[in-house]
Amino acid sequence: MSVPDKKKIAIIGGDGIGPEVTREAKLLLEWYASRGLAIDLWELDLGADRFLRDGTSMPKEIFIAIQRECSAVLLGALGDPRIPSMEHARDILFGLRFGLDLYANIRPVRSLADRLVPLKGRGKKDVDFVVFRENTEGVYVGVGGQVRRGTPEEIAINEDVNTRKGVERIVRAAFEYAKTHGCKRVHMADKSNAMRHAHELWLRVFDEVRREYPEIQATHVYIDALCLYMVQDPSQFEVIVTNNLFGDIITDLGAAFQGGLGMAASANVHPAVPGRVGLFEPVHGSAPPLAGKNVANPFAALLTVGMLLAHLGWPEEERRIEDAVADALEAGKCTKDVGGSLSTQEASAHVRERLQGS
Ligand SMILES: NC(=O)c1ccc[n+]([C@@H]2O[C@H](COP(=O)([O-])OP(=O)(O)OC[C@H]3O[C@@H](n4cnc5c(N)ncnc54)[C@H](O)[C@@H]3O)[C@@H](O)[C@H]2O)c1
């Protein structure tokens, strides 16, 4: 049961390091709740362990309860070597992304420390942009098949699905974000020179939607060139919009500018309907080699809490959490992957202490 007037947040730790970093995210949310923030936490036992125990991946009644009662879902990570088919992960992650029609995957690429930017002569002032990744179409739809499997004549096909509606709404979401966040530039990345049918649609839609935002400089760039420009000079980007697959790849490249996957947060939302339930998750996966060792970087998960609270109507908390994480990095109070020597729990506790004092 949800508590009236409180925003209900479903929490799924998931697999590998997921439960460890999500524990820290939950402690942060509990800290906020103890200070009077009107949130109600609902922890769900879903993930590989549950799937292996009783075959449950994403029960329909839980999905419906999330859809009806929750304002947000916080997810750690999914992926377990014991389930090579990834069946449970697909049911949970794609079940929520596709089932709730969370068409915008928003991934900020913002560096919080100069020393974490690996590009020569660049610092955190050069790394501050947001990627809008289309989240419900492309090759992730799973259209395709294999013919003559296991023979030398085998054919393997995955279709790249792009709809007018799908492209238009993500492009518009990127421009709307730029408009409401004071950004002057939007770049759209595709491969329309090679994918003449699917990505010509992106080009045409981008050209139409940009006309509604004459105050914003709109630039088309091929995805391969974008990778080059991102490394040469990331400071030229403010908002990048692209398809599902390219967005997946360039945000890992972006994470490298931030200090690695332990620093990258993300939101999956349906921006056309404000207040609709969103899914919030660190960009990283379950990192099986780190699991159970209390060494995973919790900052991506804590920064994800910031995005979640902004979605719930407390945008100032996103900035406060970022500042606290930046202070922790500055003081070296962080995990090994970002130059410290603290455990997951110690680094996270340090951020809570910083917030307490701010
Ligand atoms: N959204 C998701 O749940 C998601 C996303 C990506 C991958 N996965 C799954 O996760 C599993 C592992 O995939 P992978 O190894 O390609 O990606 P990964 O993100 O788990 O790990 C990639 C690299 O980043 C490091 N890393 C990741 N998170 C870290 C953290 N918090 N702190 C410190 N270092 C961190 C890892 O040690 C590894 O070197 C696979 O099953 C994959 O399918 C899930």
mmCIF file of C-alpha atoms and ligand atoms in Angstrom:
data_model
loop_
_atom_site.group_PDB
_atom_site.id
_atom_site.type_symbol
_atom_site.label_atom_id
_atom_site.label_comp_id
_atom_site.label_asym_id
_atom_site.label_seq_id
_atom_site.Cartn_x
_atom_site.Cartn_y
_atom_site.Cartn_z
ATOM 1 C CA MET A 1 0.000 0.000 0.000
ATOM 2 C CA SER A 2 1.267 3.457 -0.795
ATOM 3 C CA VAL A 3 1.136 6.180 1.812
ATOM 4 C CA PRO A 4 -1.190 8.988 0.622
ATOM 5 C CA ASP A 5 0.555 12.172 -0.555
ATOM 6 C CA LYS A 6 3.915 10.459 -0.635
ATOM 7 C CA LYS A 7 5.710 9.667 -3.857
ATOM 8 C CA LYS A 8 6.267 5.944 -4.053
ATOM 9 C CA ILE A 9 9.612 4.659 -5.333
ATOM 10 C CA ALA A 10 10.054 1.002 -6.277
ATOM 11 C CA ILE A 11 13.594 -0.272 -5.713
ATOM 12 C CA ILE A 12 15.145 -3.205 -7.577
ATOM 13 C CA GLY A 13 18.743 -3.987 -6.638
ATOM 14 C CA GLY A 14 19.151 -6.618 -9.335
ATOM 15 C CA ASP A 15 22.356 -8.553 -9.895
ATOM 16 C CA GLY A 16 26.104 -8.419 -9.289
ATOM 17 C CA ILE A 17 27.078 -5.033 -7.868
ATOM 18 C CA GLY A 18 23.476 -3.834 -8.370
ATOM 19 C CA PRO A 19 22.294 -4.649 -4.811
ATOM 20 C CA GLU A 20 25.469 -3.130 -3.295
ATOM 21 C CA VAL A 21 25.177 0.249 -5.020
ATOM 22 C CA THR A 22 21.389 0.258 -4.683
ATOM 23 C CA ARG A 23 21.720 -0.261 -0.927
ATOM 24 C CA GLU A 24 23.665 3.013 -0.828
ATOM 25 C CA ALA A 25 21.109 4.752 -3.052
ATOM 26 C CA LYS A 26 18.374 3.533 -0.720
ATOM 27 C CA LEU A 27 20.241 4.803 2.339
ATOM 28 C CA LEU A 28 20.420 8.203 0.660
ATOM 29 C CA LEU A 29 16.679 8.131 -0.061
ATOM 30 C CA GLU A 30 16.007 7.074 3.542
ATOM 31 C CA TRP A 31 18.151 9.978 4.706
ATOM 32 C CA TYR A 32 15.986 12.310 2.620
ATOM 33 C CA ALA A 33 12.822 10.684 3.981
ATOM 34 C CA SER A 34 14.083 11.184 7.550
ATOM 35 C CA ARG A 35 14.448 14.877 6.740
ATOM 36 C CA GLY A 36 10.835 15.109 5.673
ATOM 37 C CA LEU A 37 10.915 14.475 1.941
ATOM 38 C CA ALA A 38 7.541 12.921 1.075
ATOM 39 C CA ILE A 39 8.737 9.630 -0.362
ATOM 40 C CA ASP A 40 7.751 6.055 0.302
ATOM 41 C CA LEU A 41 10.164 3.242 -0.579
ATOM 42 C CA TRP A 42 9.067 -0.177 -1.853
ATOM 43 C CA GLU A 43 11.837 -2.751 -2.176
ATOM 44 C CA LEU A 44 11.248 -5.549 -4.680
ATOM 45 C CA ASP A 45 12.916 -8.956 -4.659
ATOM 46 C CA LEU A 46 13.601 -9.269 -8.398
ATOM 47 C CA GLY A 47 16.714 -10.280 -10.290
ATOM 48 C CA ALA A 48 18.792 -13.350 -11.061
ATOM 49 C CA ASP A 49 18.576 -14.943 -7.575
ATOM 50 C CA ARG A 50 14.794 -14.761 -7.580
ATOM 51 C CA PHE A 51 14.606 -16.038 -11.163
ATOM 52 C CA LEU A 52 16.815 -19.004 -10.357
ATOM 53 C CA ARG A 53 14.860 -19.676 -7.139
ATOM 54 C CA ASP A 54 11.314 -19.717 -8.519
ATOM 55 C CA GLY A 55 11.367 -18.644 -12.188
ATOM 56 C CA THR A 56 9.953 -15.170 -11.482
ATOM 57 C CA SER A 57 11.289 -12.310 -13.608
ATOM 58 C CA MET A 58 8.737 -9.470 -13.751
ATOM 59 C CA PRO A 59 5.315 -10.448 -12.394
ATOM 60 C CA LYS A 60 2.397 -8.789 -14.153
ATOM 61 C CA GLU A 61 0.810 -7.619 -10.873
ATOM 62 C CA ILE A 62 4.054 -5.881 -9.870
ATOM 63 C CA PHE A 63 4.265 -4.188 -13.258
ATOM 64 C CA ILE A 64 0.673 -2.963 -12.883
ATOM 65 C CA ALA A 65 1.311 -1.738 -9.328
ATOM 66 C CA ILE A 66 4.388 0.161 -10.547
ATOM 67 C CA GLN A 67 2.374 1.698 -13.371
ATOM 68 C CA ARG A 68 -0.521 2.705 -11.107
ATOM 69 C CA GLU A 69 1.113 3.594 -7.814
ATOM 70 C CA CYS A 70 4.730 4.555 -8.324
ATOM 71 C CA SER A 71 6.363 7.825 -9.316
ATOM 72 C CA ALA A 72 9.723 6.204 -10.013
ATOM 73 C CA VAL A 73 11.648 2.954 -10.122
ATOM 74 C CA LEU A 74 15.272 2.776 -9.013
ATOM 75 C CA LEU A 75 17.179 -0.105 -10.586
ATOM 76 C CA GLY A 76 20.723 -1.235 -9.771
ATOM 77 C CA ALA A 77 21.890 -3.466 -12.628
ATOM 78 C CA LEU A 78 20.921 -6.726 -14.289
ATOM 79 C CA GLY A 79 23.040 -9.476 -15.773
ATOM 80 C CA ASP A 80 24.258 -12.709 -14.207
ATOM 81 C CA PRO A 81 26.637 -15.273 -15.698
ATOM 82 C CA ARG A 82 24.365 -18.050 -14.378
ATOM 83 C CA ILE A 83 21.664 -16.900 -16.811
ATOM 84 C CA PRO A 84 23.456 -16.531 -20.163
ATOM 85 C CA SER A 85 20.147 -16.066 -22.000
ATOM 86 C CA MET A 86 19.595 -12.826 -20.003
ATOM 87 C CA GLU A 87 15.919 -13.793 -19.935
ATOM 88 C CA HIS A 88 15.202 -12.296 -16.507
ATOM 89 C CA ALA A 89 17.121 -9.094 -17.342
ATOM 90 C CA ARG A 90 15.188 -8.619 -20.575
ATOM 91 C CA ASP A 91 11.855 -9.188 -18.838
ATOM 92 C CA ILE A 92 12.632 -6.673 -16.086
ATOM 93 C CA LEU A 93 14.559 -3.975 -17.947
ATOM 94 C CA PHE A 94 12.835 -4.086 -21.320
ATOM 95 C CA GLY A 95 9.544 -4.909 -19.568
ATOM 96 C CA LEU A 96 9.770 -1.563 -17.768
ATOM 97 C CA ARG A 97 11.356 0.486 -20.579
ATOM 98 C CA PHE A 98 9.007 -0.776 -23.294
ATOM 99 C CA GLY A 99 6.013 -1.537 -21.056
ATOM 100 C CA LEU A 100 5.942 1.962 -19.561
ATOM 101 C CA ASP A 101 6.865 3.475 -22.946
ATOM 102 C CA LEU A 102 9.886 5.245 -21.457
ATOM 103 C CA TYR A 103 11.064 6.547 -24.782
ATOM 104 C CA ALA A 104 13.708 8.976 -23.576
ATOM 105 C CA ASN A 105 16.886 7.633 -22.029
ATOM 106 C CA ILE A 106 18.552 10.737 -20.651
ATOM 107 C CA ARG A 107 22.235 10.387 -19.823
ATOM 108 C CA PRO A 108 24.127 13.410 -18.517
ATOM 109 C CA VAL A 109 27.820 13.395 -19.427
ATOM 110 C CA ARG A 110 29.101 15.785 -16.790
ATOM 111 C CA SER A 111 32.519 15.461 -15.250
ATOM 112 C CA LEU A 112 32.790 16.305 -11.567
ATOM 113 C CA ALA A 113 36.598 16.423 -11.289
ATOM 114 C CA ASP A 114 39.349 17.693 -13.591
ATOM 115 C CA ARG A 115 41.563 14.725 -12.789
ATOM 116 C CA LEU A 116 38.924 12.273 -14.059
ATOM 117 C CA VAL A 117 38.864 13.742 -17.583
ATOM 118 C CA PRO A 118 41.319 11.588 -19.560
ATOM 119 C CA LEU A 119 41.563 13.972 -22.529
ATOM 120 C CA LYS A 120 44.810 15.920 -22.854
ATOM 121 C CA GLY A 121 44.439 19.553 -21.811
ATOM 122 C CA ARG A 122 40.761 19.146 -20.870
ATOM 123 C CA GLY A 123 39.004 19.462 -17.535
ATOM 124 C CA LYS A 124 35.526 19.292 -16.067
ATOM 125 C CA LYS A 125 34.511 22.630 -17.623
ATOM 126 C CA ASP A 126 34.823 20.913 -21.027
ATOM 127 C CA VAL A 127 32.597 17.953 -20.216
ATOM 128 C CA ASP A 128 28.987 18.950 -19.632
ATOM 129 C CA PHE A 129 26.406 17.690 -22.066
ATOM 130 C CA VAL A 130 23.333 15.465 -22.108
ATOM 131 C CA VAL A 131 22.562 12.579 -24.440
ATOM 132 C CA PHE A 132 18.953 11.832 -25.396
ATOM 133 C CA ARG A 133 18.939 8.212 -26.487
ATOM 134 C CA GLU A 134 15.801 6.815 -28.147
ATOM 135 C CA ASN A 135 14.794 3.996 -25.839
ATOM 136 C CA THR A 136 12.009 1.924 -27.379
ATOM 137 C CA GLU A 137 13.013 1.224 -30.988
ATOM 138 C CA GLY A 138 16.047 0.436 -33.151
ATOM 139 C CA VAL A 139 17.733 -2.938 -33.025
ATOM 140 C CA TYR A 140 16.587 -3.437 -29.418
ATOM 141 C CA VAL A 141 13.066 -4.271 -30.581
ATOM 142 C CA GLY A 142 14.379 -7.747 -31.421
ATOM 143 C CA VAL A 143 12.975 -8.044 -34.949
ATOM 144 C CA GLY A 144 15.068 -10.465 -36.947
ATOM 145 C CA GLY A 145 16.124 -14.048 -37.081
ATOM 146 C CA GLN A 146 18.705 -16.601 -38.044
ATOM 147 C CA VAL A 147 18.487 -18.815 -41.110
ATOM 148 C CA ARG A 148 20.595 -21.924 -41.789
ATOM 149 C CA ARG A 149 22.008 -21.588 -38.288
ATOM 150 C CA GLY A 150 25.300 -23.383 -37.701
ATOM 151 C CA THR A 151 26.048 -23.844 -41.408
ATOM 152 C CA PRO A 152 28.567 -21.931 -43.527
ATOM 153 C CA GLU A 153 25.564 -20.305 -45.279
ATOM 154 C CA GLU A 154 24.122 -18.948 -42.038
ATOM 155 C CA ILE A 155 22.306 -15.612 -42.188
ATOM 156 C CA ALA A 156 21.739 -13.496 -39.044
ATOM 157 C CA ILE A 157 19.531 -10.423 -39.201
ATOM 158 C CA ASN A 158 18.513 -7.756 -36.691
ATOM 159 C CA GLU A 159 16.228 -5.080 -38.085
ATOM 160 C CA ASP A 160 16.687 -1.421 -37.166
ATOM 161 C CA VAL A 161 13.147 -0.272 -36.415
ATOM 162 C CA ASN A 162 12.500 3.474 -36.707
ATOM 163 C CA THR A 163 9.000 4.932 -36.655
ATOM 164 C CA ARG A 164 7.933 8.452 -37.472
ATOM 165 C CA LYS A 165 6.312 8.752 -34.032
ATOM 166 C CA GLY A 166 9.345 7.330 -32.229
ATOM 167 C CA VAL A 167 11.880 9.557 -33.944
ATOM 168 C CA GLU A 168 9.796 12.698 -33.689
ATOM 169 C CA ARG A 169 9.088 12.415 -29.985
ATOM 170 C CA ILE A 170 12.724 11.860 -28.966
ATOM 171 C CA VAL A 171 13.957 14.685 -31.208
ATOM 172 C CA ARG A 172 11.297 16.970 -29.747
ATOM 173 C CA ALA A 173 12.198 15.891 -26.202
ATOM 174 C CA ALA A 174 15.814 16.913 -26.861
ATOM 175 C CA PHE A 175 14.805 20.346 -28.158
ATOM 176 C CA GLU A 176 12.360 20.862 -25.287
ATOM 177 C CA TYR A 177 15.094 19.984 -22.807
ATOM 178 C CA ALA A 178 17.462 22.434 -24.524
ATOM 179 C CA LYS A 179 14.811 25.159 -24.413
ATOM 180 C CA THR A 180 13.947 24.657 -20.744
ATOM 181 C CA HIS A 181 17.565 24.258 -19.612
ATOM 182 C CA GLY A 182 19.016 27.279 -21.414
ATOM 183 C CA CYS A 183 21.051 25.233 -23.918
ATOM 184 C CA LYS A 184 21.904 26.845 -27.232
ATOM 185 C CA ARG A 185 22.871 23.790 -29.277
ATOM 186 C CA VAL A 186 21.340 20.436 -30.215
ATOM 187 C CA HIS A 187 23.258 17.861 -32.280
ATOM 188 C CA MET A 188 21.504 14.920 -33.927
ATOM 189 C CA ALA A 189 23.678 11.921 -34.802
ATOM 190 C CA ASP A 190 22.732 9.235 -37.316
ATOM 191 C CA LYS A 191 24.271 7.207 -40.119
ATOM 192 C CA SER A 192 21.985 8.400 -42.902
ATOM 193 C CA ASN A 193 24.771 8.202 -45.469
ATOM 194 C CA ALA A 194 24.791 4.408 -45.094
ATOM 195 C CA MET A 195 21.337 3.672 -43.675
ATOM 196 C CA ARG A 196 19.529 5.540 -46.390
ATOM 197 C CA HIS A 197 16.017 4.462 -45.453
ATOM 198 C CA ALA A 198 15.957 4.265 -41.677
ATOM 199 C CA HIS A 199 18.164 7.228 -40.913
ATOM 200 C CA GLU A 200 16.931 9.483 -43.688
ATOM 201 C CA LEU A 201 13.790 9.538 -41.556
ATOM 202 C CA TRP A 202 15.860 10.926 -38.662
ATOM 203 C CA LEU A 203 17.353 13.572 -40.908
ATOM 204 C CA ARG A 204 13.975 14.657 -42.265
ATOM 205 C CA VAL A 205 12.272 14.726 -38.855
ATOM 206 C CA PHE A 206 15.182 16.628 -37.295
ATOM 207 C CA ASP A 207 14.941 19.196 -40.067
ATOM 208 C CA GLU A 208 11.214 19.643 -39.438
ATOM 209 C CA VAL A 209 11.335 19.799 -35.636
ATOM 210 C CA ARG A 210 14.298 22.202 -35.560
ATOM 211 C CA ARG A 211 12.124 24.833 -37.303
ATOM 212 C CA GLU A 212 9.961 24.986 -34.164
ATOM 213 C CA TYR A 213 13.023 26.041 -32.167
ATOM 214 C CA PRO A 214 14.672 28.829 -34.194
ATOM 215 C CA GLU A 215 16.551 30.088 -31.118
ATOM 216 C CA ILE A 216 18.490 26.793 -30.869
ATOM 217 C CA GLN A 217 21.402 25.979 -33.162
ATOM 218 C CA ALA A 218 20.610 22.562 -34.644
ATOM 219 C CA THR A 219 23.404 20.506 -36.223
ATOM 220 C CA HIS A 220 23.323 17.156 -37.945
ATOM 221 C CA VAL A 221 26.426 14.985 -37.592
ATOM 222 C CA TYR A 222 27.195 11.416 -38.672
ATOM 223 C CA ILE A 223 27.724 9.138 -35.684
ATOM 224 C CA ASP A 224 31.277 8.178 -36.648
ATOM 225 C CA ALA A 225 32.281 11.830 -36.923
ATOM 226 C CA LEU A 226 30.532 12.541 -33.622
ATOM 227 C CA CYS A 227 32.826 10.059 -31.851
ATOM 228 C CA LEU A 228 35.821 11.903 -33.288
ATOM 229 C CA TYR A 229 34.481 15.337 -32.278
ATOM 230 C CA MET A 230 33.552 14.137 -28.782
ATOM 231 C CA VAL A 231 37.156 13.144 -28.129
ATOM 232 C CA GLN A 232 38.661 16.190 -29.880
ATOM 233 C CA ASP A 233 36.497 18.769 -28.132
ATOM 234 C CA PRO A 234 33.590 17.661 -25.932
ATOM 235 C CA SER A 235 32.916 21.262 -24.901
ATOM 236 C CA GLN A 236 31.130 21.961 -28.202
ATOM 237 C CA PHE A 237 28.199 19.739 -27.171
ATOM 238 C CA GLU A 238 25.220 20.621 -25.001
ATOM 239 C CA VAL A 239 22.462 18.224 -26.089
ATOM 240 C CA ILE A 240 22.946 15.212 -28.382
ATOM 241 C CA VAL A 241 19.988 13.191 -29.651
ATOM 242 C CA THR A 242 20.437 9.826 -31.334
ATOM 243 C CA ASN A 243 18.981 6.366 -31.746
ATOM 244 C CA ASN A 244 18.964 3.493 -29.284
ATOM 245 C CA LEU A 245 22.144 1.697 -30.374
ATOM 246 C CA PHE A 246 24.299 4.759 -31.031
ATOM 247 C CA GLY A 247 23.115 6.299 -27.753
ATOM 248 C CA ASP A 248 24.131 3.156 -25.883
ATOM 249 C CA ILE A 249 27.631 3.335 -27.354
ATOM 250 C CA ILE A 250 28.357 7.063 -27.150
ATOM 251 C CA THR A 251 27.250 7.282 -23.534
ATOM 252 C CA ASP A 252 29.856 4.694 -22.555
ATOM 253 C CA LEU A 253 32.376 6.845 -24.441
ATOM 254 C CA GLY A 254 30.989 9.805 -22.501
ATOM 255 C CA ALA A 255 31.331 7.854 -19.244
ATOM 256 C CA ALA A 256 35.049 7.597 -19.969
ATOM 257 C CA PHE A 257 35.202 11.434 -19.823
ATOM 258 C CA GLN A 258 33.506 11.293 -16.413
ATOM 259 C CA GLY A 259 35.888 8.835 -14.787
ATOM 260 C CA GLY A 260 34.324 5.571 -15.919
ATOM 261 C CA LEU A 261 31.055 3.726 -15.584
ATOM 262 C CA GLY A 262 31.040 4.145 -11.820
ATOM 263 C CA MET A 263 30.268 7.836 -12.385
ATOM 264 C CA ALA A 264 27.471 7.789 -15.000
ATOM 265 C CA ALA A 265 23.772 8.183 -14.112
ATOM 266 C CA SER A 266 20.674 7.850 -16.276
ATOM 267 C CA ALA A 267 16.926 8.328 -16.426
ATOM 268 C CA ASN A 268 14.351 6.540 -18.583
ATOM 269 C CA VAL A 269 11.283 8.744 -18.876
ATOM 270 C CA HIS A 270 8.196 9.567 -20.924
ATOM 271 C CA PRO A 271 8.628 13.348 -21.070
ATOM 272 C CA ALA A 272 5.457 14.022 -23.047
ATOM 273 C CA VAL A 273 3.421 13.253 -19.896
ATOM 274 C CA PRO A 274 4.861 15.070 -16.873
ATOM 275 C CA GLY A 275 4.632 13.109 -13.649
ATOM 276 C CA ARG A 276 4.524 9.719 -15.358
ATOM 277 C CA VAL A 277 6.562 7.000 -13.640
ATOM 278 C CA GLY A 278 10.222 6.956 -14.690
ATOM 279 C CA LEU A 279 12.991 4.367 -14.370
ATOM 280 C CA PHE A 280 16.322 5.507 -12.948
ATOM 281 C CA GLU A 281 19.514 3.465 -13.153
ATOM 282 C CA PRO A 282 23.264 3.902 -13.136
ATOM 283 C CA VAL A 283 24.604 3.372 -16.673
ATOM 284 C CA HIS A 284 26.879 0.543 -15.567
ATOM 285 C CA GLY A 285 26.046 -3.140 -15.630
ATOM 286 C CA SER A 286 26.331 -5.763 -12.904
ATOM 287 C CA ALA A 287 30.164 -5.948 -13.128
ATOM 288 C CA PRO A 288 30.335 -9.583 -11.907
ATOM 289 C CA PRO A 289 34.086 -9.499 -11.061
ATOM 290 C CA LEU A 290 33.454 -6.704 -8.518
ATOM 291 C CA ALA A 291 30.316 -8.188 -6.955
ATOM 292 C CA GLY A 292 30.241 -8.937 -3.241
ATOM 293 C CA LYS A 293 33.553 -7.207 -2.552
ATOM 294 C CA ASN A 294 32.311 -3.801 -1.346
ATOM 295 C CA VAL A 295 34.541 -2.103 -3.935
ATOM 296 C CA ALA A 296 32.060 -0.908 -6.587
ATOM 297 C CA ASN A 297 31.795 2.833 -7.017
ATOM 298 C CA PRO A 298 28.420 3.930 -5.568
ATOM 299 C CA PHE A 299 28.549 7.453 -7.059
ATOM 300 C CA ALA A 300 26.699 6.591 -10.301
ATOM 301 C CA ALA A 301 23.873 5.214 -8.168
ATOM 302 C CA LEU A 302 23.876 8.282 -5.881
ATOM 303 C CA LEU A 303 23.884 10.647 -8.874
ATOM 304 C CA THR A 304 20.989 8.596 -10.239
ATOM 305 C CA VAL A 305 19.087 9.340 -7.025
ATOM 306 C CA GLY A 306 19.660 13.021 -7.854
ATOM 307 C CA MET A 307 18.034 12.561 -11.270
ATOM 308 C CA LEU A 308 15.175 10.662 -9.642
ATOM 309 C CA LEU A 309 14.531 13.406 -7.079
ATOM 310 C CA ALA A 310 14.599 16.034 -9.852
ATOM 311 C CA HIS A 311 11.958 13.986 -11.691
ATOM 312 C CA LEU A 312 9.842 13.897 -8.538
ATOM 313 C CA GLY A 313 9.943 17.685 -8.265
ATOM 314 C CA TRP A 314 13.056 18.382 -6.200
ATOM 315 C CA PRO A 315 15.584 19.537 -8.857
ATOM 316 C CA GLU A 316 17.752 21.362 -6.326
ATOM 317 C CA GLU A 317 18.611 18.019 -4.707
ATOM 318 C CA GLU A 318 20.201 16.776 -7.945
ATOM 319 C CA ARG A 319 22.661 19.678 -7.823
ATOM 320 C CA ARG A 320 23.288 19.177 -4.093
ATOM 321 C CA ILE A 321 24.096 15.498 -4.574
ATOM 322 C CA GLU A 322 26.402 16.362 -7.477
ATOM 323 C CA ASP A 323 28.184 18.932 -5.340
ATOM 324 C CA ALA A 324 28.581 16.437 -2.492
ATOM 325 C CA VAL A 325 30.012 13.820 -4.882
ATOM 326 C CA ALA A 326 32.350 16.441 -6.391
ATOM 327 C CA ASP A 327 33.550 17.348 -2.871
ATOM 328 C CA ALA A 328 34.138 13.678 -2.056
ATOM 329 C CA LEU A 329 36.188 13.280 -5.248
ATOM 330 C CA GLU A 330 38.163 16.403 -4.454
ATOM 331 C CA ALA A 331 38.976 15.044 -1.002
ATOM 332 C CA GLY A 332 39.889 11.616 -2.415
ATOM 333 C CA LYS A 333 37.044 10.078 -0.397
ATOM 334 C CA CYS A 334 36.083 7.651 -3.129
ATOM 335 C CA THR A 335 36.579 4.139 -4.442
ATOM 336 C CA LYS A 336 39.655 2.827 -6.231
ATOM 337 C CA ASP A 337 38.312 3.203 -9.802
ATOM 338 C CA VAL A 338 38.258 6.998 -9.329
ATOM 339 C CA GLY A 339 41.518 7.282 -7.439
ATOM 340 C CA GLY A 340 40.541 6.638 -3.818
ATOM 341 C CA SER A 341 40.852 3.722 -1.433
ATOM 342 C CA LEU A 342 37.440 3.658 0.257
ATOM 343 C CA SER A 343 34.905 0.863 0.121
ATOM 344 C CA THR A 344 31.500 1.233 -1.521
ATOM 345 C CA GLN A 345 29.879 1.837 1.862
ATOM 346 C CA GLU A 346 32.537 4.288 3.103
ATOM 347 C CA ALA A 347 32.480 6.405 -0.068
ATOM 348 C CA SER A 348 28.704 6.561 0.031
ATOM 349 C CA ALA A 349 28.648 7.441 3.754
ATOM 350 C CA HIS A 350 31.054 10.253 2.996
ATOM 351 C CA VAL A 351 28.616 11.762 0.482
ATOM 352 C CA ARG A 352 25.795 11.579 3.045
ATOM 353 C CA GLU A 353 28.014 13.343 5.596
ATOM 354 C CA ARG A 354 28.780 16.082 3.065
ATOM 355 C CA LEU A 355 25.068 16.500 2.385
ATOM 356 C CA GLN A 356 24.364 16.656 6.115
ATOM 357 C CA GLY A 357 26.782 19.540 6.410
ATOM 358 C CA SER A 358 25.602 21.410 3.321
HETATM 359 N N1 LIG B 1 21.351 -1.651 -17.498
HETATM 360 C C1 LIG B 1 21.942 -2.747 -17.078
HETATM 361 O O1 LIG B 1 21.503 -3.369 -16.129
HETATM 362 C C2 LIG B 1 23.197 -3.227 -17.770
HETATM 363 C C3 LIG B 1 23.990 -2.333 -18.499
HETATM 364 C C4 LIG B 1 25.183 -2.815 -19.056
HETATM 365 C C5 LIG B 1 25.540 -4.136 -18.905
HETATM 366 N N2 LIG B 1 24.708 -4.976 -18.212
HETATM 367 C C6 LIG B 1 25.079 -6.389 -17.940
HETATM 368 O O2 LIG B 1 26.077 -6.396 -16.913
HETATM 369 C C7 LIG B 1 26.932 -7.524 -17.087
HETATM 370 C C8 LIG B 1 28.387 -7.058 -17.155
HETATM 371 O O3 LIG B 1 28.548 -6.270 -18.342
HETATM 372 P P1 LIG B 1 29.842 -5.445 -18.714
HETATM 373 O O4 LIG B 1 31.032 -6.034 -18.013
HETATM 374 O O5 LIG B 1 29.877 -5.300 -20.169
HETATM 375 O O6 LIG B 1 29.546 -3.979 -18.153
HETATM 376 P P2 LIG B 1 29.737 -3.372 -16.690
HETATM 377 O O7 LIG B 1 29.185 -1.993 -16.715
HETATM 378 O O8 LIG B 1 29.179 -4.279 -15.665
HETATM 379 O O9 LIG B 1 31.320 -3.290 -16.497
HETATM 380 C C9 LIG B 1 32.181 -2.637 -17.454
HETATM 381 C C10 LIG B 1 33.446 -2.160 -16.746
HETATM 382 O O10 LIG B 1 33.160 -1.079 -15.875
HETATM 383 C C11 LIG B 1 33.523 -1.396 -14.543
HETATM 384 N N3 LIG B 1 32.468 -0.898 -13.661
HETATM 385 C C12 LIG B 1 31.142 -0.927 -13.901
HETATM 386 N N4 LIG B 1 30.473 -0.398 -12.878
HETATM 387 C C13 LIG B 1 31.386 -0.025 -11.963
HETATM 388 C C14 LIG B 1 31.298 0.577 -10.686
HETATM 389 N N5 LIG B 1 30.118 0.932 -10.128
HETATM 390 N N6 LIG B 1 32.429 0.816 -10.014
HETATM 391 C C15 LIG B 1 33.634 0.493 -10.544
HETATM 392 N N7 LIG B 1 33.784 -0.072 -11.758
HETATM 393 C C16 LIG B 1 32.666 -0.335 -12.466
HETATM 394 C C17 LIG B 1 33.611 -2.917 -14.518
HETATM 395 O O11 LIG B 1 34.458 -3.389 -13.515
HETATM 396 C C18 LIG B 1 34.100 -3.230 -15.905
HETATM 397 O O12 LIG B 1 35.504 -3.061 -15.974
HETATM 398 C C19 LIG B 1 26.454 -8.218 -18.366
HETATM 399 O O13 LIG B 1 25.582 -9.255 -17.986
HETATM 400 C C20 LIG B 1 25.710 -7.129 -19.104
HETATM 401 O O14 LIG B 1 24.738 -7.621 -19.980
HETATM 402 C C21 LIG B 1 23.562 -4.547 -17.628
#
